[in-house]
Every structure is written in C-alpha cells, then in structure tokens.
C-alpha positions as a printed NumPy array, in Angstrom:
array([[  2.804, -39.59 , -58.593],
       [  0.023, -37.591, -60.123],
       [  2.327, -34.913, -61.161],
       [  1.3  , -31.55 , -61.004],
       [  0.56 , -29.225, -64.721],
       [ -0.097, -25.832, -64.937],
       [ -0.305, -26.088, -69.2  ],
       [ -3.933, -27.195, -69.595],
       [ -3.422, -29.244, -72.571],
       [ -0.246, -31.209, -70.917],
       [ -2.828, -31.495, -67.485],
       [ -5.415, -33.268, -69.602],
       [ -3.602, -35.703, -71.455],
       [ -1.487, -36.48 , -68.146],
       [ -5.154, -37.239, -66.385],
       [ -5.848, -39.117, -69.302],
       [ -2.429, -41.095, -68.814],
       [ -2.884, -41.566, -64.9  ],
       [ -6.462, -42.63 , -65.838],
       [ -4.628, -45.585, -68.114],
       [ -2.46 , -46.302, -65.846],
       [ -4.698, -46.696, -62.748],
       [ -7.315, -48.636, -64.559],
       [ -4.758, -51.333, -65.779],
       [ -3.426, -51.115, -62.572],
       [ -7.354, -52.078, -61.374],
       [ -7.774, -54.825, -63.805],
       [ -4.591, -56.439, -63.21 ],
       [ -5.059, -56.455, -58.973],
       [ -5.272, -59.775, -57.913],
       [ -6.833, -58.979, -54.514],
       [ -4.133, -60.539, -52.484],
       [ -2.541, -57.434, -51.495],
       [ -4.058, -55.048, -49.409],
       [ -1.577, -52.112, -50.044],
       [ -2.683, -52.092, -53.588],
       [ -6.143, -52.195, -53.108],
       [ -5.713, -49.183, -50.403],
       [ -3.82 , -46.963, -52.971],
       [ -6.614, -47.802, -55.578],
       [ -9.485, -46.651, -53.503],
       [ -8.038, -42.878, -53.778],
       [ -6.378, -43.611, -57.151],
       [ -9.879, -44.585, -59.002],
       [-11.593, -41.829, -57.576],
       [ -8.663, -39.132, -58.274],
       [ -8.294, -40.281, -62.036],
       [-11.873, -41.223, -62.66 ],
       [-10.696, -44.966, -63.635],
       [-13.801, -47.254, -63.212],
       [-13.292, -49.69 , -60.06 ],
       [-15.259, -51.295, -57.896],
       [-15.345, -49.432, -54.658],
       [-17.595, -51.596, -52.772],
       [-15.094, -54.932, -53.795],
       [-11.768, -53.159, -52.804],
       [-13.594, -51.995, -49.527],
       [-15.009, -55.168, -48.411],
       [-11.294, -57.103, -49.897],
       [ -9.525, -54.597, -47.541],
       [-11.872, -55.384, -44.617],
       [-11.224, -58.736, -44.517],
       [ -7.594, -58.436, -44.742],
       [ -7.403, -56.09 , -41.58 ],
       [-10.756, -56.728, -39.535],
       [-11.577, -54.237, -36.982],
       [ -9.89 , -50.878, -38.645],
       [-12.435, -48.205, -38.004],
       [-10.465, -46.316, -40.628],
       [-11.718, -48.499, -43.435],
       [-15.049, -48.681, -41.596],
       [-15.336, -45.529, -42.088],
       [-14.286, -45.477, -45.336],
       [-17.046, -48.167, -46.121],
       [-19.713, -45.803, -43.779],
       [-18.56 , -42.634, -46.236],
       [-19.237, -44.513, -49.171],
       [-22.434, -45.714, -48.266],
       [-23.483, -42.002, -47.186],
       [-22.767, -41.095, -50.938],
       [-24.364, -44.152, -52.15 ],
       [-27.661, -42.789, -49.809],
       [-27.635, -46.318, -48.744],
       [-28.55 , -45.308, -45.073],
       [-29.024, -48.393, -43.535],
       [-25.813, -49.776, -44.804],
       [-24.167, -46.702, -43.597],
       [-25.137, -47.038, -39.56 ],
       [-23.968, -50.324, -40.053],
       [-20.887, -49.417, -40.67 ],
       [-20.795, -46.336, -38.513],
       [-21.405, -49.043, -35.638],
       [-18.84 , -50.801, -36.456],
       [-16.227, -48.451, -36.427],
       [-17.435, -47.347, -32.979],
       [-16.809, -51.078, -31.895],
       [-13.143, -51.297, -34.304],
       [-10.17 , -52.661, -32.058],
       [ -7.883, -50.036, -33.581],
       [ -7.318, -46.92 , -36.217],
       [ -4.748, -47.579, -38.622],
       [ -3.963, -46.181, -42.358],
       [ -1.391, -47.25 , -44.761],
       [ -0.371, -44.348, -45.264],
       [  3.346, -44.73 , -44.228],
       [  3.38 , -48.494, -46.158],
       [  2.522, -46.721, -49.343],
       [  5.485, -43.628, -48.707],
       [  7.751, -46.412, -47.865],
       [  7.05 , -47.722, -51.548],
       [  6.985, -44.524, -52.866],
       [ 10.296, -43.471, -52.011],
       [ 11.91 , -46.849, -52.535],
       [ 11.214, -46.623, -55.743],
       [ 11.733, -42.929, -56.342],
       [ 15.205, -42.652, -54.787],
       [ 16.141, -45.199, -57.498],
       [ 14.927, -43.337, -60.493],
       [ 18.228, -41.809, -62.357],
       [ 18.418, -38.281, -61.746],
       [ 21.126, -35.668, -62.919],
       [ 22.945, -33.861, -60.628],
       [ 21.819, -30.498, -59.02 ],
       [ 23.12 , -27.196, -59.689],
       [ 25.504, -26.465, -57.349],
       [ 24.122, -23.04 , -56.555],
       [ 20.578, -24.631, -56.773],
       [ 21.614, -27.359, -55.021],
       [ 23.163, -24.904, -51.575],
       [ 19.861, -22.558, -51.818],
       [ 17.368, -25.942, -51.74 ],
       [ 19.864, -27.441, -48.42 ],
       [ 19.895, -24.063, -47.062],
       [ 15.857, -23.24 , -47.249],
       [ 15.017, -26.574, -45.931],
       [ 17.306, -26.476, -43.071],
       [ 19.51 , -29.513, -44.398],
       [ 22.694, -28.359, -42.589],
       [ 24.431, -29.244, -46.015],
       [ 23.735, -29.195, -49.51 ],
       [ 20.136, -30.765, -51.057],
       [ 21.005, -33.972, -53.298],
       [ 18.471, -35.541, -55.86 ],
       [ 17.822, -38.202, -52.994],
       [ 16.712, -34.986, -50.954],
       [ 13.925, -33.748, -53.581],
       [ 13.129, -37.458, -54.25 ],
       [ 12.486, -37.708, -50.214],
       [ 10.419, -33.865, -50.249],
       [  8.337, -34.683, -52.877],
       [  6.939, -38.13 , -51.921],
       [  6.474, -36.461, -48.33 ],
       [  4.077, -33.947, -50.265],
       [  2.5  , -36.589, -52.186],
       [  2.132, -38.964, -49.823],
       [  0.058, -36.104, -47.734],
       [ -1.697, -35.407, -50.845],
       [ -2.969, -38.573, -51.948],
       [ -2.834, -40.786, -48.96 ],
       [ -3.833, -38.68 , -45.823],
       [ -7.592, -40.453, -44.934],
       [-10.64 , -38.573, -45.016],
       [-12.066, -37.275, -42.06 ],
       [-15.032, -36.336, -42.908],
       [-17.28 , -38.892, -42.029],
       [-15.893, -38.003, -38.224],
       [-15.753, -34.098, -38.554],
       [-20.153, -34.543, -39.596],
       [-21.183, -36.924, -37.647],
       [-19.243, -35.816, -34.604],
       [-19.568, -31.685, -34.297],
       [-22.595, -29.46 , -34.279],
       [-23.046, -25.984, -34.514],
       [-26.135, -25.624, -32.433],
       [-26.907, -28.075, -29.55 ],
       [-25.407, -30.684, -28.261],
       [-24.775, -34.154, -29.681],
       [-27.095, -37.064, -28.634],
       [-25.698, -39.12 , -25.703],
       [-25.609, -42.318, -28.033],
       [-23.469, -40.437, -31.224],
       [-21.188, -38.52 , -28.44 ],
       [-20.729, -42.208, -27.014],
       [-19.691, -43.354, -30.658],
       [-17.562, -40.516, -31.468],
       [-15.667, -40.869, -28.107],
       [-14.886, -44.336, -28.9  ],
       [-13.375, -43.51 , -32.427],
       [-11.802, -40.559, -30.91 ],
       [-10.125, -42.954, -28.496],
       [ -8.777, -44.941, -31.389],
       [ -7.728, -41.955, -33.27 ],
       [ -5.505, -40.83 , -30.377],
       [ -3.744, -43.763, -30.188],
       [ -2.388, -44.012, -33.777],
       [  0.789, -41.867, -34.395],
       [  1.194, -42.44 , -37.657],
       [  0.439, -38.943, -38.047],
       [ -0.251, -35.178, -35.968],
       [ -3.851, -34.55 , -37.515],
       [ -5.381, -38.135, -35.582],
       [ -3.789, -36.024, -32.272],
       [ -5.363, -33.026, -32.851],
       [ -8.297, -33.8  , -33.453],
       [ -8.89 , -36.593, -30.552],
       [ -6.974, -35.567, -28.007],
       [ -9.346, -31.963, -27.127],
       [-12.293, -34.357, -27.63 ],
       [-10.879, -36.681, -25.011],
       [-10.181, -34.42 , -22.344],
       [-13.585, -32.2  , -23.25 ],
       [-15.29 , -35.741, -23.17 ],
       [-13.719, -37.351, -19.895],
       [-16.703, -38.473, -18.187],
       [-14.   , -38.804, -14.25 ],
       [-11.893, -36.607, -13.208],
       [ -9.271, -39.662, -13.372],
       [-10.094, -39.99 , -17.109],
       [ -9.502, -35.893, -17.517],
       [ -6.474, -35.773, -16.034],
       [ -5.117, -38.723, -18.128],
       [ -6.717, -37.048, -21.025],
       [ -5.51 , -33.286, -20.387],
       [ -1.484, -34.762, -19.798],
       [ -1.919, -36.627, -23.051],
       [ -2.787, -33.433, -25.062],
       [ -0.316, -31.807, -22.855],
       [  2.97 , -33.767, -24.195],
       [  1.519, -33.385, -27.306],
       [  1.09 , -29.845, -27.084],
       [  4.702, -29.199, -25.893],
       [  6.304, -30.984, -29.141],
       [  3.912, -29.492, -31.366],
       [  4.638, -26.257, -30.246],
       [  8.54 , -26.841, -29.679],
       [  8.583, -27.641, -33.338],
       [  6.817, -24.14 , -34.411],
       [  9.2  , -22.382, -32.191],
       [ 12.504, -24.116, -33.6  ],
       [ 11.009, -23.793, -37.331],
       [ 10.56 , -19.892, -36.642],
       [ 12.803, -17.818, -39.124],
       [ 14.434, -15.863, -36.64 ],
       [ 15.193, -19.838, -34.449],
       [ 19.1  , -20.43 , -34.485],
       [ 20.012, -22.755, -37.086],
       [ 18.533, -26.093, -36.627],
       [ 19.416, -29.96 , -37.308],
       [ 17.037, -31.871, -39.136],
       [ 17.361, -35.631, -39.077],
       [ 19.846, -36.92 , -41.819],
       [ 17.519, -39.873, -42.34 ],
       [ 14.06 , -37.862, -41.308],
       [ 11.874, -39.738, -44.311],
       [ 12.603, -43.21 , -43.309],
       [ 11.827, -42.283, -39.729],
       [  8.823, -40.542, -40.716],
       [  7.556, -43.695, -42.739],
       [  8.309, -46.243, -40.315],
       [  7.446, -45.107, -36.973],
       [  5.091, -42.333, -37.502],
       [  5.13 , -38.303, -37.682],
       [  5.05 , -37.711, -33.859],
       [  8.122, -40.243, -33.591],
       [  9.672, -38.616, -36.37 ],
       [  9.15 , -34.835, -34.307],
       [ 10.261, -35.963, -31.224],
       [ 13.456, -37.145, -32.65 ],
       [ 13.74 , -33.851, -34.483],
       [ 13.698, -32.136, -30.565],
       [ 16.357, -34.635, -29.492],
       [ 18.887, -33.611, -32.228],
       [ 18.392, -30.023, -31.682],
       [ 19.186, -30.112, -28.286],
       [ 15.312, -29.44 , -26.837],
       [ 13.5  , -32.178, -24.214],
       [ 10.604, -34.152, -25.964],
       [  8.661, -34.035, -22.18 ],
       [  7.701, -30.71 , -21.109],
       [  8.498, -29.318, -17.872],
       [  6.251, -29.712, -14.847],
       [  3.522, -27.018, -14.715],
       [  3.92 , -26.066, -18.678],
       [  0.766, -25.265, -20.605],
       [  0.689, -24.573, -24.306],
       [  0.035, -21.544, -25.884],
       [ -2.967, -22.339, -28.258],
       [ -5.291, -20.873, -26.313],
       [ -8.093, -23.623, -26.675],
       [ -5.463, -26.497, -25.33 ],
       [ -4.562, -24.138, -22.715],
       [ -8.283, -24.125, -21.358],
       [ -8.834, -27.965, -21.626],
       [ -5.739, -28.068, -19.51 ],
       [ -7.352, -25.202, -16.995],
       [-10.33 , -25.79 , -17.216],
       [-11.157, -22.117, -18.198],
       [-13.991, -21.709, -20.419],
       [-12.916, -22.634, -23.886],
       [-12.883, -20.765, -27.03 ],
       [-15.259, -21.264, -29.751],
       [-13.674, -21.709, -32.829],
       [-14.116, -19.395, -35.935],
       [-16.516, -20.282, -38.744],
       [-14.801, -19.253, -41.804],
       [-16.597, -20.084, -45.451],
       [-18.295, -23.073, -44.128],
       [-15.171, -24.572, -42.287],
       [-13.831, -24.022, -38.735],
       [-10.671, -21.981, -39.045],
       [ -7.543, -21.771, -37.134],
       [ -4.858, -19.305, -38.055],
       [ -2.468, -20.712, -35.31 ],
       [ -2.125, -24.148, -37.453],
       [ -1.098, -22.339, -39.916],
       [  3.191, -22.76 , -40.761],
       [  5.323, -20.127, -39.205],
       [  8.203, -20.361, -42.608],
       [  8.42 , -22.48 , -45.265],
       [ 10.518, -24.776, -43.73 ],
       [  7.369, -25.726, -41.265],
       [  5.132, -25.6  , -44.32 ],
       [  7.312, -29.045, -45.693],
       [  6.904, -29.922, -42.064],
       [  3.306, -29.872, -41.834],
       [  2.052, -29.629, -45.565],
       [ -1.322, -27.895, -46.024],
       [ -2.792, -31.346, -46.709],
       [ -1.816, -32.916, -43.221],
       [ -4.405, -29.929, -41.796],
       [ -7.145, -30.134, -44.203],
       [ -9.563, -31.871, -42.709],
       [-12.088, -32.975, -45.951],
       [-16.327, -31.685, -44.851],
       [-14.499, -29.995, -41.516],
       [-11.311, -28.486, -42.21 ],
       [ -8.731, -27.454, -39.751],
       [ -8.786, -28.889, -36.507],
       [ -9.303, -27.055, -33.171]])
C-alpha cells in the first residue's frame, strides 16, 4: 500500500522494501493478467523498480483493444520517450478508441478484499465513536471501516489515471485549438463522459461537450448531461456542509463505490438521505462556469495559479467531503483542477 513515513530513515528503507517487492512482483508476472500488469505500470515508476514499460503497455493493449485510456498511456510514454512519431500514432488512436475505461475500481476491489482480512485489534472505544462520528458513520468506526478509508485514499493515490496527456494537448492559453486536435479532443472527451467509474472523467468532459456541441440538438443534450451532473455534485457539497443535519452514509458505500462507479456510489448516497438524484425542472448549478454553459452567458475564464488552472469551488467544504473527494481525485497531473 505504499505506506506513508514521516521518519526519513524508516521512508527510505520502506522505498527500498516496496522497490523489492514490486520488482519481484515484475519478474514473476506472467503476462496473462491484465490487472497486474495495470498496477505495475504505476508501481515501477512509483518505486523506481526496473520494468519494461513499453511490454506491459503493448500486453495491456492487446488484452483490452480500443481503451483510449491505455492509448493514452502508450501516447504519454512515447512523449517522454521524444519518440514523436510513435506518439501521434497513438494519440490517433485514442481519438478512434471504442471506449474509456481504467481499472481502477478492479484493483480497490482487490485491495480491500484483502485488507479487510488482515487481523486487526480492536479500536479504542473513545477512538473508535470520534472516527464514526467525524466521518458521518451514524455509528461507531470498526477496523473494517479504516481498512475501507484507507484503500479509498490509496486507491485515489496510486490508481487515479493521468490526465495529462488530455489537459496539454487539449487546452491553450492563447488562441484557439486547430480544427483537427479540437476534433480529436472532442472525441476522447466523448469517451471520457461516458465512463462513471469516477467524478474527475465528468468534469472535465462534460463543459467540453456542451462548449464543443457543434447543433443546437447536440448542446442541449450536452448542457442536460452536465446539468444532472451538476445537481448531485452539488447536492453532495451541500449535505457534506458542517452545519447539514446529520447525514446517512451508505453502510456498504466501498463496495458500491468499487463496483459500479463513484457517480453510482453519490447518487445512492442522495437516495438514503432523503434528497432526489434528478434535479428539478429549471435548476441550474451554482458553479458559476456550469451555470453559463447551461445559459449560455459568457463564461468565466478560469484562474491561472502557479502554472495550473485553479478552482477554489472544488475544493471540500469539511473533512468529511475531503474523504469524499480526496485531493487526488481533483489533481489533474500537467493541468490540475478541472473547470
């Protein structure tokens, strides 16, 4: 799990130990599972163990032909590799992919399998009512509860794609993009938006798609997509606020989570608390860029903060949103937040 040290001498020689681990894990893959070979394309590159990123990449393409998000992968590893020509390739190809899909709820799924069956002592009880308490539990934590938080954080940590090779090639600061990259982007965006598996893919095709719509037919399917979207997203920040009346969280939220996606997983938390997951007719978000892809109105640039665009309003309302929406599901790697 990567554990985190702040003793630098412990940190080193557990690097050292993941490093071990990671590279036997390497040498010992057989290729005939793709799961493996997905969790070893961050895993290498997080522990410095020496694999073969080109094998595990083209292994994985095989296996699941058509994924733009290992296309991508393959494009951003040819970008670092300055192999240009390799890289359009692949940039082409994930323009043309059939659909956008991560493993990233596979490997959670294995992650907390596993974890939930470690032995673990039993919590304080004190410890144990302040943990249930802060994370809105309705009940007192249990060590399956910290088993379940802390492969959620992980799993956000380790397993969340990149998005950089989309956040580059797709946004400019001056200008506009060329007709044939917008068309490109648009296409990925397309896929993006229709993966669940988690909120970032949402926000950050969904504006594209409605600023993008090319009919007015396509906009207005477009602008009500971001628009349901909109109204759980911002449902969920209004029931996580501290001063919200107690709220229910899902007794068996993780497996949810890992099995039919984040959005599933927050609609379900509206239907236990009581709130519709379809907004009402006429409702428009708050953010005030959604709001103007849904008006029309001119939209608002976003803010250029330290060489990444910056949104405050992403940003958790209490710490029980923060385990909600972990900084690492809205760091968006070369781009940052979304807009």
């Amino acid at each position: 799990l990567w554990p985190v040290e702040e003793n630098p001498d412990r940190a080193r020689a557990q690097k050292s130990q993941a490093r071990t681990w990671m590279q036997a894990a390497y040498d010992n893959a057989r290729g005939d599972d793709a799961l493996v070979d997905w969790a070893l394309l961050n895993a290498c590159a997080m522990t410095g163990a020496e694999c073969d990123r080109a094998q595990l990449l083209q292994r994985l393409m095989a296996a699941d032909p058509g994924n733009a998000e290992l296309l991508l992968a393959a494009y951003q590893d040819a970008v670092e590799r300055r192999d240009t020509a390799t890289a359009e390739r692949y940039w082409q190809a994930a323009s043309a992919g059939t659909h956008y899909h991560p493993r990233i709820n596979e490997l959670g799924t294995l992650m907390v399998s596993v974890l939930r069956q470690a032995p673990a002592p039993a919590l304080d009880p004190v410890l144990a009512a302040a943990i249930g308490e802060d994370i809105q539990l309705g009940r007192d934590a249990t060590p399956r509860d910290i088993a379940d938080i802390v492969v959620k954080a992980r799993n956000a940590a380790i397993a969340v794609p990149a998005f950089a090779p989309i956040t580059q090639r797709c946004t400019t600061q001056v200008g506009t993009l060329p007709p044939a990259t917008r068309s490109a982007c648009k296409r990925i965006y397309a896929l993006l938006a229709n993966d669940e598996t988690t909120l970032i893919t949402s926000m950050l095709s969904l504006p594209r798609l409605v600023e993008w719509a090319e009919t007015d037919a396509e906009r207005e399917v477009a602008r009500e997509r971001l628009r349901r979207f909109a109204w759980v997203y911002e449902s969920l920040r209004r029931l996580d606020d501290p001063s919200a009346p107690e709220q229910k969280v899902p007794g068996d939220y993780i497996d949810i989570l890992f099995r039919d996606g984040e959005f599933a997983t927050l609609r379900r938390r509206l239907e236990i608390n009581g709130i519709p997951t379809e907004p009402p007719s006429g409702w428009l978000p708050e953010h005030p860029r959604w709001r103007a892809l849904l008006t029309g109105e001119p939209v608002p640039a976003a803010r250029l903060r330290l060489g990444v665009l910056f949104d405050p309003w992403f940003l958790p309302p209490s710490p029980a949103a923060g385990a909600l929406f972990p900084p690492e599901s809205r760091c968006l790697e070369g781009g940052a937040l979304p807009e």
